[in-house]
């Protein structure tokens, strides 16, 4: 059973950004999914450790949604790609 949370222990920066985003979170492993403004999945990765970097510079500017699933919790963040 997944719990939805907006836990403050997840940082995404720079936000807004021009393509390269960094994410920091507490935990050892998480599933990262990024959705474009139309809701289409554009990036999925398993993060090992508590830091990851991903590149959205090949995608059009807009509001993207980030979903992080870590164990039994799920967090959402908005990303602004300029």
CSV table of C-alpha atoms in Angstrom, one decimal:
chain,number,residue,atom,x,y,z
A,1,UNK,CA,0.0,0.0,0.0
A,2,UNK,CA,1.6,3.3,-1.2
A,3,UNK,CA,1.2,6.4,0.9
A,4,UNK,CA,1.2,9.7,-0.9
A,5,UNK,CA,3.3,12.5,0.7
A,6,UNK,CA,4.9,15.8,-0.1
A,7,UNK,CA,7.8,15.1,2.1
A,8,UNK,CA,10.2,18.0,2.6
A,9,UNK,CA,13.2,15.6,2.4
A,10,UNK,CA,13.3,15.8,-1.4
A,11,UNK,CA,15.1,18.6,-3.1
A,12,UNK,CA,15.0,19.3,-6.9
A,13,UNK,CA,17.2,22.0,-8.2
A,14,UNK,CA,17.6,24.3,-10.1
A,15,UNK,CA,13.9,24.7,-10.5
A,16,UNK,CA,13.1,26.4,-12.8
A,17,UNK,CA,16.0,25.0,-14.9
A,18,UNK,CA,17.2,24.8,-18.5
A,19,UNK,CA,17.6,21.1,-18.7
A,20,UNK,CA,20.0,19.5,-16.2
A,21,UNK,CA,18.2,18.9,-12.8
A,22,UNK,CA,19.6,17.5,-9.6
A,23,UNK,CA,17.6,15.6,-7.1
A,24,UNK,CA,18.5,14.8,-3.5
A,25,UNK,CA,16.4,12.7,-1.1
A,26,UNK,CA,16.6,10.6,2.0
A,27,UNK,CA,16.8,6.9,1.3
A,28,UNK,CA,19.0,4.4,-0.6
A,29,UNK,CA,16.9,3.6,-3.6
A,30,UNK,CA,13.9,5.2,-5.4
A,31,UNK,CA,12.0,5.0,-8.7
A,32,UNK,CA,12.0,8.3,-10.6
A,33,UNK,CA,9.4,9.1,-13.2
A,34,UNK,CA,9.1,12.3,-15.2
A,35,UNK,CA,5.9,13.3,-17.1
A,36,UNK,CA,5.6,16.0,-19.8
A,37,UNK,CA,2.9,18.7,-19.8
A,38,UNK,CA,0.5,16.3,-21.6
A,39,UNK,CA,1.1,13.5,-18.9
A,40,UNK,CA,3.3,11.3,-21.1
A,41,UNK,CA,6.1,9.5,-19.3
A,42,UNK,CA,9.4,10.9,-20.8
A,43,UNK,CA,12.0,9.6,-18.3
A,44,UNK,CA,12.2,6.7,-15.9
A,45,UNK,CA,15.1,5.6,-13.7
A,46,UNK,CA,16.0,3.7,-10.6
A,47,UNK,CA,18.1,5.9,-8.3
A,48,UNK,CA,20.8,4.1,-6.3
A,49,UNK,CA,21.9,6.3,-3.4
A,50,UNK,CA,20.5,9.6,-2.4
A,51,UNK,CA,21.5,11.8,-5.4
A,52,UNK,CA,20.7,11.8,-9.1
A,53,UNK,CA,21.1,14.1,-12.1
A,54,UNK,CA,18.8,14.0,-15.1
A,55,UNK,CA,18.8,15.9,-18.4
A,56,UNK,CA,15.6,17.2,-20.0
A,57,UNK,CA,17.3,19.7,-22.3
A,58,UNK,CA,16.1,17.8,-25.4
A,59,UNK,CA,12.4,18.3,-24.4
A,60,UNK,CA,10.3,21.4,-25.0
A,61,UNK,CA,9.9,24.1,-22.3
A,62,UNK,CA,7.0,23.6,-19.9
A,63,UNK,CA,5.7,22.3,-16.7
A,64,UNK,CA,6.8,18.7,-16.0
A,65,UNK,CA,5.8,16.4,-13.1
A,66,UNK,CA,8.2,14.3,-11.2
A,67,UNK,CA,7.1,11.3,-9.2
A,68,UNK,CA,9.4,9.6,-6.8
A,69,UNK,CA,8.5,6.2,-5.3
A,70,UNK,CA,10.6,5.2,-2.4
A,71,UNK,CA,9.6,2.0,-0.6
A,72,UNK,CA,6.0,2.6,0.4
A,73,UNK,CA,5.9,6.3,-0.1
A,74,UNK,CA,5.3,8.4,-3.2
A,75,UNK,CA,6.1,12.0,-3.6
A,76,UNK,CA,5.3,14.5,-6.4
A,77,UNK,CA,7.2,17.6,-7.5
A,78,UNK,CA,6.7,20.1,-10.3
A,79,UNK,CA,9.6,20.9,-12.6
A,80,UNK,CA,9.7,24.0,-14.8
A,81,UNK,CA,11.8,23.6,-17.9
A,82,UNK,CA,12.7,26.9,-19.4
